[in-house]
Coordinates of C-alpha atoms in Angstrom, one line a residue:
Chain U
M1 CA 20.3 4.3 61.8
Q2 CA 23.3 6.5 61.0
Q3 CA 25.5 3.4 60.6
I4 CA 23.0 2.1 58.0
K5 CA 23.1 5.4 56.2
K6 CA 26.9 5.2 56.1
V7 CA 26.8 1.7 54.6
I8 CA 24.2 2.5 51.8
P9 CA 26.7 4.3 49.4
Y10 CA 29.0 1.3 49.6
L11 CA 26.1 -1.0 49.0
K12 CA 25.2 1.0 45.9
I13 CA 28.7 0.9 44.6
G14 CA 28.9 -2.8 45.3
S15 CA 25.6 -3.5 43.5
I16 CA 26.9 -1.5 40.4
C17 CA 30.1 -3.5 40.5
L18 CA 28.1 -6.7 40.8
L19 CA 25.9 -5.9 37.8
V20 CA 28.9 -5.0 35.7
A21 CA 30.8 -8.1 36.8
Y22 CA 27.8 -10.3 36.1
S23 CA 27.3 -8.9 32.6
F24 CA 31.0 -9.4 31.7
W25 CA 31.0 -12.9 33.2
S26 CA 27.9 -13.7 31.1
V27 CA 29.4 -12.4 27.8
V28 CA 32.8 -14.0 28.5
G29 CA 30.9 -17.3 28.9
Q30 CA 29.3 -16.7 25.5
V31 CA 32.8 -16.1 24.0
S32 CA 34.0 -19.5 25.2
Q33 CA 30.8 -21.2 24.1
A34 CA 31.2 -19.7 20.6
K35 CA 34.8 -20.8 20.4
Q36 CA 33.7 -24.4 21.1
L37 CA 31.4 -24.4 18.1
V38 CA 32.7 -26.7 15.3
N39 CA 32.4 -25.5 11.8
T40 CA 30.6 -28.4 10.1
D41 CA 28.5 -26.2 7.9
G42 CA 30.9 -25.8 5.0
A43 CA 31.6 -29.5 4.4
F44 CA 28.1 -30.5 5.3
F45 CA 26.3 -28.2 2.9
A46 CA 28.8 -28.8 0.1
E47 CA 28.3 -32.6 0.5
W48 CA 24.5 -32.1 0.3
E49 CA 24.8 -29.9 -2.8
K50 CA 27.0 -32.6 -4.4
R51 CA 24.4 -35.2 -3.6
F52 CA 21.7 -33.4 -5.5
D53 CA 23.7 -32.2 -8.5
P54 CA 22.8 -35.2 -10.7
I55 CA 19.1 -34.9 -9.8
K56 CA 19.1 -31.2 -10.8
E57 CA 20.7 -32.1 -14.1
S58 CA 18.2 -34.9 -14.8
L59 CA 15.1 -32.7 -14.2
P60 CA 13.8 -31.2 -17.4
F61 CA 12.9 -27.9 -15.8
E62 CA 14.5 -25.3 -13.5
Y63 CA 11.3 -24.2 -11.8
G64 CA 8.2 -26.1 -10.8
V65 CA 7.0 -28.6 -8.3
I66 CA 8.2 -32.2 -7.6
G67 CA 6.9 -34.7 -5.1
Y68 CA 9.0 -36.0 -2.3
A69 CA 8.6 -39.5 -0.9
A70 CA 10.3 -40.6 2.3
D71 CA 10.0 -43.0 5.2
W72 CA 6.7 -41.4 6.3
D73 CA 5.1 -42.7 3.0
I74 CA 5.8 -46.4 3.8
P75 CA 2.9 -47.9 5.7
G76 CA 3.8 -49.4 9.1
K77 CA 7.4 -48.2 8.9
S78 CA 8.8 -46.7 12.2
Y79 CA 11.2 -43.9 11.6
D80 CA 12.9 -41.0 13.2
P81 CA 10.7 -37.9 12.4
A82 CA 13.4 -35.4 13.2
N83 CA 15.9 -37.0 10.9
T84 CA 13.5 -37.6 8.1
E85 CA 12.2 -34.0 8.3
A86 CA 15.7 -32.6 8.4
E87 CA 16.5 -34.5 5.2
H88 CA 13.4 -33.0 3.5
I89 CA 14.4 -29.5 4.6
L90 CA 17.9 -29.9 3.3
T91 CA 16.6 -31.3 0.1
Q92 CA 14.3 -28.3 -0.4
Y93 CA 17.1 -25.9 0.6
T94 CA 19.4 -27.5 -2.0
L95 CA 16.9 -27.9 -4.8
T96 CA 15.5 -24.4 -4.5
P97 CA 13.9 -22.8 -6.7
I98 CA 12.1 -26.1 -7.3
V99 CA 9.4 -26.7 -4.8
V100 CA 9.8 -30.1 -3.1
S101 CA 6.3 -31.0 -2.1
R102 CA 5.2 -33.8 0.3
D103 CA 2.3 -34.5 -2.1
T104 CA 3.6 -37.3 -4.4
N105 CA 0.9 -36.7 -7.0
H106 CA 3.3 -34.9 -9.4
E107 CA 4.9 -35.8 -12.7
W108 CA 8.3 -36.0 -11.1
I109 CA 8.9 -37.6 -7.7
L110 CA 12.0 -37.8 -5.6
A111 CA 12.2 -40.7 -3.3
N112 CA 14.7 -40.7 -0.4
M113 CA 14.7 -44.1 1.2
T114 CA 16.6 -47.4 1.3
A115 CA 16.3 -49.9 -1.5
T116 CA 14.1 -52.3 0.5
D117 CA 11.8 -49.4 1.5
F118 CA 11.7 -48.1 -2.0
D119 CA 10.5 -51.5 -3.3
T120 CA 7.8 -51.6 -0.7
W121 CA 6.7 -48.0 -1.4
F122 CA 7.0 -48.3 -5.2
A123 CA 4.8 -51.5 -5.2
L124 CA 2.0 -49.4 -3.9
Q125 CA 2.1 -46.8 -6.6
K126 CA -0.3 -47.0 -9.5
G127 CA 0.5 -46.0 -13.1
K128 CA 3.6 -46.2 -15.3
F129 CA 6.9 -44.8 -14.2
E130 CA 10.5 -44.5 -15.2
V131 CA 12.8 -44.8 -12.3
T132 CA 16.4 -43.7 -12.1
K133 CA 18.5 -44.7 -9.1
Y134 CA 21.2 -42.4 -7.7
K135 CA 23.8 -42.6 -5.0
Y136 CA 22.8 -41.9 -1.4
N137 CA 19.4 -43.8 -1.7
L138 CA 17.9 -41.3 -4.0
Y139 CA 15.4 -42.3 -6.7
L140 CA 14.0 -40.0 -9.4
I141 CA 10.7 -41.2 -10.6
H142 CA 9.0 -39.9 -13.8
R143 CA 5.3 -40.6 -14.1
I144 CA 4.6 -41.5 -17.7
K145 CA 1.2 -40.2 -18.9
Chain P
M1 CA 33.4 -10.4 -0.2
T2 CA 32.6 -9.1 3.3
L3 CA 33.4 -5.5 2.3
Q4 CA 31.4 -5.8 -0.9
S5 CA 28.5 -7.2 1.0
F6 CA 28.7 -4.3 3.4
L7 CA 28.9 -1.8 0.6
I8 CA 25.7 -3.1 -1.1
L9 CA 23.8 -2.7 2.2
L10 CA 25.0 0.8 2.6
P11 CA 22.5 2.6 0.4
S12 CA 19.6 1.1 2.4
I13 CA 21.2 2.0 5.7
V14 CA 22.1 5.6 4.6
S15 CA 18.5 6.1 3.2
G16 CA 17.1 4.8 6.5
G17 CA 19.1 7.3 8.5
I18 CA 18.1 10.2 6.3
L19 CA 14.4 9.1 6.2
T20 CA 14.4 8.9 10.0
H21 CA 15.9 12.4 10.2
L22 CA 13.4 13.8 7.7
I23 CA 10.5 12.4 9.6
W24 CA 11.9 13.5 13.0
P25 CA 14.2 16.5 12.3
D26 CA 15.4 16.9 15.8
K27 CA 19.0 18.3 15.7
E28 CA 20.1 17.7 19.2
F29 CA 23.3 15.7 19.3
K30 CA 21.8 12.8 21.4
S31 CA 18.9 12.5 19.0
I32 CA 21.2 12.4 16.0
L33 CA 23.2 9.6 17.6
F34 CA 19.9 7.7 18.2
K35 CA 18.8 8.3 14.6
L36 CA 22.1 6.9 13.3
F37 CA 21.4 3.5 14.8
L38 CA 17.6 3.6 14.3
G39 CA 18.3 4.4 10.6
I40 CA 20.1 1.0 10.2
G41 CA 17.1 -1.1 11.0
I42 CA 14.5 1.3 9.5
G43 CA 16.6 1.5 6.4
L44 CA 16.7 -2.3 6.0
G45 CA 13.1 -2.7 6.9
V46 CA 11.9 0.0 4.3
N47 CA 14.4 -1.5 1.8
S48 CA 12.5 -4.8 2.0
L49 CA 9.2 -3.1 1.3
L50 CA 10.8 -1.4 -1.7
V51 CA 12.2 -4.7 -3.0
F52 CA 8.8 -6.3 -2.6
I53 CA 7.0 -3.6 -4.5
Y54 CA 9.8 -3.7 -7.2
L55 CA 9.3 -7.5 -7.5
L56 CA 5.5 -7.1 -7.9
I57 CA 5.9 -4.5 -10.6
F58 CA 9.0 -5.6 -12.5
D59 CA 9.5 -9.3 -11.4
R60 CA 13.2 -10.0 -11.5
Q61 CA 14.2 -7.5 -14.1
P62 CA 17.6 -5.9 -13.4
G63 CA 17.7 -2.4 -12.0
L64 CA 16.8 -2.8 -8.3
F65 CA 20.2 -1.6 -7.1
V66 CA 20.0 1.5 -9.3
V67 CA 16.6 2.3 -7.8
Q68 CA 18.1 1.9 -4.3
I69 CA 20.9 4.3 -5.2
L70 CA 18.4 6.8 -6.8
I71 CA 16.3 6.8 -3.6
M72 CA 19.4 7.4 -1.5
V73 CA 20.4 10.3 -3.8
L74 CA 16.8 11.7 -3.7
L75 CA 16.7 11.5 0.1
V76 CA 20.2 13.2 0.4
S77 CA 18.9 16.0 -1.9
M78 CA 15.8 16.4 0.2
L79 CA 18.0 16.7 3.3
I80 CA 20.1 19.4 1.7
I81 CA 17.1 21.3 0.4
R82 CA 15.4 21.1 3.7
G83 CA 18.3 22.6 5.7
R84 CA 21.8 22.2 6.8
P85 CA 22.0 18.7 8.3
C86 CA 25.0 19.3 10.4
R87 CA 23.7 22.2 12.3
F88 CA 22.9 20.3 15.5
T89 CA 23.1 22.2 18.8
P90 CA 26.7 21.8 20.0
I91 CA 25.7 23.0 23.5
A92 CA 23.7 19.8 23.9
F93 CA 27.0 17.8 23.7
K94 CA 28.6 17.6 27.2
I95 CA 32.1 16.1 27.7
P96 CA 31.6 13.1 30.0
G97 CA 33.0 13.3 33.5
R98 CA 35.6 10.8 34.9
T99 CA 33.0 8.4 36.2
Q100 CA 31.0 8.5 33.0
M101 CA 34.3 7.8 31.1
V102 CA 34.8 4.7 33.1
F103 CA 31.3 3.5 32.2
L104 CA 31.8 4.4 28.6
A105 CA 35.0 2.4 28.6
L106 CA 33.2 -0.6 30.0
A107 CA 30.6 -0.3 27.3
G108 CA 33.4 -0.1 24.7
V109 CA 35.0 -3.3 26.1
M110 CA 31.6 -5.0 26.1
L111 CA 31.0 -4.0 22.5
I112 CA 34.4 -5.6 21.5
L113 CA 33.4 -8.8 23.4
G114 CA 30.1 -8.8 21.6
L115 CA 31.8 -8.4 18.3
I116 CA 34.1 -11.4 19.2
V117 CA 31.0 -13.6 20.0
Y118 CA 29.2 -12.5 16.8
T119 CA 32.3 -13.1 14.6
N120 CA 33.0 -16.5 16.2
V121 CA 29.4 -17.7 15.8
S122 CA 29.2 -16.3 12.3
L123 CA 32.4 -18.0 11.1
R124 CA 31.6 -21.3 12.8
K125 CA 28.0 -21.4 11.6
P126 CA 28.2 -19.6 8.2
Q127 CA 24.9 -21.0 7.0
G128 CA 23.2 -19.9 10.2
A129 CA 20.8 -21.8 12.4
W130 CA 18.2 -24.3 11.4
D131 CA 15.5 -21.7 10.9
S132 CA 17.7 -19.5 8.7
W133 CA 18.1 -22.2 6.0
M134 CA 14.6 -23.6 6.5
I135 CA 12.8 -20.3 6.3
Y136 CA 14.7 -17.0 5.6
N137 CA 17.7 -18.1 3.4
R138 CA 15.4 -20.6 1.6
T139 CA 13.0 -17.8 0.7
A140 CA 15.9 -15.6 -0.3
R141 CA 17.2 -18.4 -2.6
F142 CA 13.7 -18.8 -4.2
I143 CA 13.6 -15.0 -4.9
Y144 CA 17.2 -14.8 -6.1
R145 CA 17.4 -18.1 -8.1
G146 CA 13.7 -18.2 -9.2
G147 CA 13.7 -15.5 -11.8
D148 CA 10.1 -14.6 -12.7
H149 CA 9.1 -17.6 -10.6
W150 CA 10.1 -15.9 -7.3
R151 CA 6.5 -16.3 -6.1
D152 CA 7.2 -20.0 -5.7
A153 CA 8.9 -19.1 -2.4
F154 CA 5.3 -18.8 -1.1
S155 CA 3.8 -21.8 -2.9
P156 CA 1.0 -23.6 -1.1
E157 CA 2.7 -26.8 -2.1
M158 CA 5.5 -26.0 0.4
Y159 CA 5.1 -28.1 3.5
W160 CA 4.0 -26.0 6.5
F161 CA 7.3 -26.7 8.2
F162 CA 9.0 -24.2 5.9
H163 CA 6.7 -21.4 7.1
A164 CA 6.2 -19.9 3.7
D165 CA 3.6 -17.7 5.2
Y166 CA 6.2 -15.8 7.3
P167 CA 6.6 -12.1 6.3
P168 CA 9.7 -11.9 4.1
M169 CA 11.6 -8.8 5.5
V170 CA 14.9 -10.6 6.2
A171 CA 14.7 -12.8 3.0
L172 CA 14.0 -9.8 0.8
N173 CA 17.1 -8.0 2.1
V174 CA 19.2 -11.1 1.6
A175 CA 17.9 -11.6 -1.9
S176 CA 18.4 -7.9 -2.8
G177 CA 22.0 -8.1 -1.5
W178 CA 22.7 -11.2 -3.6
D179 CA 21.1 -9.5 -6.6
A180 CA 23.4 -6.5 -6.3
L181 CA 26.5 -8.7 -5.8
G182 CA 25.5 -11.1 -8.6
Q183 CA 26.1 -14.1 -6.4
E184 CA 24.9 -16.0 -3.4
T185 CA 27.2 -15.5 -0.4
V186 CA 26.6 -16.2 3.2
R187 CA 28.3 -12.9 4.0
V188 CA 25.0 -11.0 3.2
P189 CA 22.7 -12.7 5.7
M190 CA 25.6 -12.6 8.2
L191 CA 26.0 -8.9 7.9
I192 CA 22.3 -8.2 8.0
G193 CA 22.1 -10.1 11.3
G194 CA 25.1 -8.1 12.5
A195 CA 23.6 -4.8 11.4
F196 CA 20.4 -5.5 13.4
L197 CA 22.5 -6.5 16.4
L198 CA 24.5 -3.4 16.3
A199 CA 21.4 -1.2 15.7
S200 CA 19.7 -2.8 18.7
A201 CA 22.6 -2.1 20.9
G202 CA 23.0 1.4 19.4
I203 CA 19.4 2.5 19.9
M204 CA 19.4 1.1 23.5
F205 CA 22.6 3.0 24.3
A206 CA 21.6 6.2 22.5
A207 CA 18.1 6.3 23.9
V208 CA 19.0 5.7 27.5
N209 CA 21.8 8.3 27.0
A210 CA 19.1 10.7 25.7
Y211 CA 16.5 9.9 28.3
K212 CA 18.8 9.3 31.3
T213 CA 22.6 9.5 31.5
L214 CA 25.7 8.1 29.8
G215 CA 26.5 5.8 32.8
Q216 CA 23.0 4.4 32.7
A217 CA 23.2 3.9 28.9
S218 CA 26.5 2.0 29.3
L219 CA 24.9 -0.2 32.0
A220 CA 21.9 -0.9 29.7
L221 CA 24.2 -2.0 26.9
L222 CA 26.1 -4.3 29.3
V223 CA 22.9 -5.9 30.5
L224 CA 21.5 -6.2 26.9
F225 CA 24.6 -8.2 25.8
S226 CA 24.3 -10.4 28.9
V227 CA 20.8 -11.6 27.7
S228 CA 21.4 -15.3 27.0
D229 CA 21.9 -16.0 23.3
F230 CA 21.0 -12.5 22.2
I231 CA 24.3 -12.0 20.3
G232 CA 24.3 -15.7 19.2
S233 CA 20.8 -15.2 17.8
G234 CA 21.9 -12.1 15.9
A235 CA 24.8 -14.1 14.4
T236 CA 22.7 -17.0 13.2
Q237 CA 20.7 -15.2 10.5
V238 CA 17.3 -15.6 12.0
A239 CA 14.6 -12.9 12.4
D240 CA 14.4 -12.8 16.2
V241 CA 16.9 -10.0 16.6
P242 CA 15.5 -7.9 13.8
I243 CA 12.0 -8.1 15.3
A244 CA 13.4 -7.4 18.7
F245 CA 15.0 -4.3 17.2
F246 CA 11.6 -3.0 15.8
M247 CA 9.9 -3.8 19.1
L248 CA 12.6 -2.0 21.1
G249 CA 12.5 0.9 18.6
T250 CA 8.7 1.3 19.0
G251 CA 8.9 1.3 22.8
I252 CA 11.8 3.8 22.8
L253 CA 10.1 6.2 20.3
I254 CA 6.9 6.2 22.4
F255 CA 9.1 7.0 25.4
L256 CA 10.9 9.8 23.6
Y257 CA 7.6 11.2 22.5
S258 CA 6.5 11.5 26.1
F259 CA 9.2 14.1 26.8
K260 CA 9.8 15.6 23.4
V261 CA 6.2 15.7 22.2
Q262 CA 7.2 15.7 18.5
R263 CA 4.8 14.0 16.0
G264 CA 7.6 12.6 13.9
L265 CA 8.4 10.3 16.8
L266 CA 5.0 8.8 16.6
V267 CA 5.2 8.3 12.9
L268 CA 8.5 6.5 13.4
A269 CA 7.1 4.4 16.2
G270 CA 4.2 3.3 14.0
L271 CA 6.6 2.6 11.1
S272 CA 8.8 0.5 13.5
A273 CA 5.8 -1.4 14.8
G274 CA 4.6 -2.0 11.2
L275 CA 8.1 -3.3 10.2
A276 CA 7.9 -5.7 13.2
A277 CA 4.8 -7.2 11.7
W278 CA 6.6 -7.3 8.3
T279 CA 9.5 -9.3 9.9
K280 CA 7.7 -12.1 11.7
N281 CA 4.1 -13.1 12.5
E282 CA 4.7 -12.3 16.2
G283 CA 4.9 -8.7 15.0
I284 CA 1.3 -8.8 14.0
V285 CA 0.4 -9.4 17.6
F286 CA 2.8 -6.6 18.5
V287 CA 1.0 -4.1 16.3
L288 CA -2.3 -4.9 18.0
V289 CA -0.8 -4.8 21.6
S290 CA 1.0 -1.5 20.8
L291 CA -2.3 0.0 19.7
I292 CA -3.9 -1.2 23.0
G293 CA -0.9 0.0 25.0
L294 CA -1.1 3.5 23.5
G295 CA -4.8 3.6 23.7
V296 CA -4.8 2.9 27.5
A297 CA -1.8 4.9 28.4
Y298 CA -2.6 8.0 26.4
R299 CA -6.4 7.8 26.5
K300 CA -6.7 11.5 27.1
E301 CA -4.6 12.4 24.1
L302 CA -5.8 9.8 21.6
K303 CA -6.7 12.3 18.9
Q304 CA -3.2 13.8 18.9
I305 CA -1.4 10.4 19.1
F306 CA -3.3 7.8 17.1
P307 CA -3.4 9.5 13.6
W308 CA 0.4 9.9 13.5
Y309 CA 1.0 6.4 14.8
V310 CA -1.3 5.0 12.2
V311 CA 0.4 7.1 9.4
G312 CA 3.7 5.3 10.3
L313 CA 1.9 1.9 10.4
A314 CA 0.1 2.3 7.1
L315 CA 2.7 1.3 4.5
P316 CA 4.2 -1.8 6.1
V317 CA 0.8 -3.0 7.3
A318 CA -0.8 -2.4 3.9
I319 CA 1.9 -4.4 2.2
L320 CA 1.7 -7.1 4.8
V321 CA -2.1 -7.4 4.3
Y322 CA -1.5 -7.7 0.5
F323 CA 1.2 -10.3 1.1
K324 CA -1.0 -12.3 3.4
I325 CA -4.1 -12.2 1.1
V326 CA -2.5 -12.6 -2.3
L327 CA 0.8 -14.4 -1.9
A328 CA 1.2 -16.2 1.4
P329 CA -0.1 -19.8 1.8
P330 CA -2.3 -20.6 4.8
G331 CA -0.2 -20.7 8.0
D332 CA 0.0 -23.7 10.3
L333 CA -1.5 -22.1 13.5
F334 CA -5.1 -21.8 12.7
V335 CA -6.3 -25.0 11.0
D336 CA -9.3 -26.0 13.1
L337 CA -10.1 -23.0 15.3
P338 CA -13.2 -24.4 17.1
S339 CA -11.3 -27.4 18.4
Q340 CA -8.1 -25.4 19.1
V341 CA -10.1 -22.9 21.2
G342 CA -11.4 -25.9 23.1
Q343 CA -7.8 -26.4 24.3
I344 CA -8.1 -23.5 26.7
T345 CA -9.8 -25.8 29.2
D346 CA -6.9 -28.2 29.1
L347 CA -5.2 -27.6 32.5
N348 CA -2.2 -29.8 31.6
R349 CA -1.5 -27.5 28.6
H350 CA -1.7 -24.4 30.9
F351 CA 0.7 -26.1 33.4
E352 CA 3.2 -27.0 30.7
I353 CA 3.2 -23.5 29.2
L354 CA 3.5 -21.8 32.6
K355 CA 6.3 -24.2 33.6
Q356 CA 8.3 -23.5 30.5
M357 CA 7.6 -19.8 30.6
R358 CA 9.0 -19.6 34.1
L359 CA 12.1 -21.5 33.1
D360 CA 12.7 -19.5 30.0
L361 CA 12.0 -16.1 31.7
M362 CA 14.5 -17.0 34.4
A363 CA 17.1 -18.0 31.8
L364 CA 16.6 -14.7 29.9
L365 CA 18.1 -12.3 32.5
N366 CA 19.4 -12.4 36.0
W367 CA 16.2 -11.2 37.6
T368 CA 17.4 -11.6 41.2
L369 CA 20.4 -9.4 40.6
L370 CA 18.3 -6.8 38.7
I371 CA 15.7 -6.7 41.5
I372 CA 18.3 -6.3 44.2
Y373 CA 20.1 -3.6 42.1
A374 CA 16.8 -1.7 41.6
F375 CA 16.0 -2.0 45.3
I376 CA 19.4 -0.6 46.4
L377 CA 19.7 2.1 43.7
G378 CA 16.1 3.1 43.9
V379 CA 13.5 4.5 41.4
D380 CA 14.4 7.7 39.5
R381 CA 11.3 10.0 39.7
S382 CA 13.1 13.0 38.2
R383 CA 12.3 12.1 34.6
F384 CA 9.5 9.6 35.1
H385 CA 6.9 9.7 32.4
F386 CA 4.0 7.5 33.6
S387 CA 2.1 7.3 30.3
A388 CA 5.2 6.1 28.4
F389 CA 6.1 3.7 31.1
L390 CA 2.5 2.4 31.3
A391 CA 2.3 2.0 27.4
C392 CA 5.6 0.0 27.3
L393 CA 4.6 -2.1 30.3
I394 CA 1.2 -2.9 28.7
I395 CA 2.9 -3.8 25.4
I396 CA 5.3 -6.2 27.2
L397 CA 2.6 -7.8 29.3
L398 CA 0.1 -8.2 26.4
Q399 CA 2.8 -9.5 24.1
L400 CA 3.5 -12.2 26.7
V401 CA -0.2 -12.9 26.9
G402 CA -0.2 -13.1 23.1
Y403 CA 2.5 -15.7 23.1
Y404 CA 0.8 -17.6 25.9
S405 CA -2.5 -17.6 24.0
I406 CA -1.0 -18.8 20.8
L407 CA 0.8 -21.7 22.6
L408 CA -2.4 -22.5 24.3
I409 CA -4.5 -22.9 21.1
S410 CA -1.6 -24.2 18.9
P411 CA -2.5 -27.2 16.9
H412 CA 0.9 -28.7 17.5
H413 CA 2.1 -30.8 20.4
V414 CA 2.6 -28.4 23.2
L415 CA 6.1 -29.7 24.2
W416 CA 7.2 -29.4 20.6
H417 CA 5.9 -25.8 20.2
L418 CA 7.3 -24.8 23.6
S419 CA 10.8 -25.3 22.2
A420 CA 10.3 -22.0 20.4
L421 CA 9.3 -20.1 23.5
Y422 CA 12.7 -18.8 24.5
R423 CA 13.2 -17.2 21.1
L424 CA 9.9 -15.4 21.5
L425 CA 10.9 -14.1 24.9
L426 CA 14.2 -13.0 23.4
Q427 CA 12.2 -10.7 21.1
I428 CA 10.9 -8.6 24.0
A429 CA 14.0 -8.8 26.2
P430 CA 15.6 -5.6 24.9
L431 CA 12.4 -3.7 25.6
I432 CA 12.3 -5.1 29.1
V433 CA 16.0 -4.0 29.6
F434 CA 15.1 -0.5 28.3
L435 CA 12.1 -0.2 30.5
Y436 CA 14.1 -1.3 33.5
F437 CA 16.9 1.3 33.0
S438 CA 14.4 4.0 32.3
V439 CA 13.0 3.5 35.8
V440 CA 16.1 2.8 37.9
K441 CA 18.3 5.6 39.2
P442 CA 21.4 6.1 37.1
P443 CA 24.8 5.1 38.5
E444 CA 26.0 8.7 38.4
T445 CA 23.7 9.5 41.4
V446 CA 25.9 7.2 43.5
F447 CA 29.1 9.0 42.6
Q448 CA 27.8 12.6 42.8
R449 CA 29.5 14.8 45.3
K450 CA 27.0 16.3 47.8

């Protein structure tokens, strides 16, 4: 019993050292993880801004709502939801303060899809439209009243 | 730009510190140290309320920064009129012993390492994480760029994925920073994230130091920084560290009340809980569970406690209610409640949530080590306040039950929604760490000469 009592203080010191060592080991791991991150943000977001500059210039207003059509609007089309949603999110982030709605029943609609898909989707739309094609598979559609 | 971004946040932070001191005018050195860090988060939280009220009254008319400065001047004047602010009791300040200096040095090294992680992540992900540009910085852009159309940030036309119904505490601070600087810069959301990170570490350290010992406070800081992704989350401009700060602040203030018995602490606890609700929807659950926690733990003193807690809650909760009723679009969680409630009989859903909860809880902290450590060091009964301990324990457990329930009745696919669970647990991790170190014996007891 006495021998156990003698060991206890060392056990306590050991456990404190272990807790300290573990905490440092964990944070040093975070340092090396953080170092491995690649800064793609700058170029990526700048590229996305560039992509939408002509669209911003073509829209006749600075605030308001536009519709957004993408692969999910094409009947029977199989698509990657994560990618398509990411593109919608980036579009919204870039075009802010314009609201980019998934409802396409608006005077102005932005379509983000390949030429073939656009033809399929556009054939289903009713009414009169003016369509302007941009780079990166972007189409700005103006519904004529 | 970093220095300028810091300077424009300063009036809110200074005002927060003074407001905290005016509500709880304790002049003990340890309390002042705690209030310095609490003031950072309270200041930014209250600033967002001010920005929101300003926007409602004046839209985007210039003058917000002048109002922020005037409020700071007003609070400084009140502080001067009320008494000499620097007359804290010097007797309360003890020079640390050699063992404590070692622990303090370890905490200092950890703080530097934390700063390295924060800087690395911030510089490599200047736009923050996915949620920061989908939710918080997007909302901030709407407010800053939108002129008098700033309300479009909460348009019902916005797809649910953008969570336009989320309370805008972080976004309002970012937008007000850009407004004062006259330009959009990633430095503002970066520094706001860093401020909440520092404030969380600061209140943890200062509160454990006030409640226990310097060595214990240093260990608590070490363990807080070892929580997986805590620093990273603070650096990626999302709202999880800010809400974690308010949850931790509420718990600590309830603890401090239990041994100081000063009403101001309850007002601040209520304010902190209210600001948690103004930061993220999970904070609304937190307000409810904190009321239950207090109600159960202090059932014999309800008349003394509840009114002061509710006084603190009143302003942020009233503004949140206004926001939710008038501005926010419907959220994505309660779309078909009867059928969602029916999911509680889905055993597979229970199994998936429990499985992920176990995995994420295990990833959060090294529980094995913490249990062994507590077993060897033992429980400190010398300053054990059962009511405070019980209140915080109930809050943590009920918050977990809250997360579980939401995941259970969520209209989304369970596996998709479970991907957010770790971040939810991260919000209560600091409070768990605080509760742990308030119970376990401090390291000084090991090195004491008998």
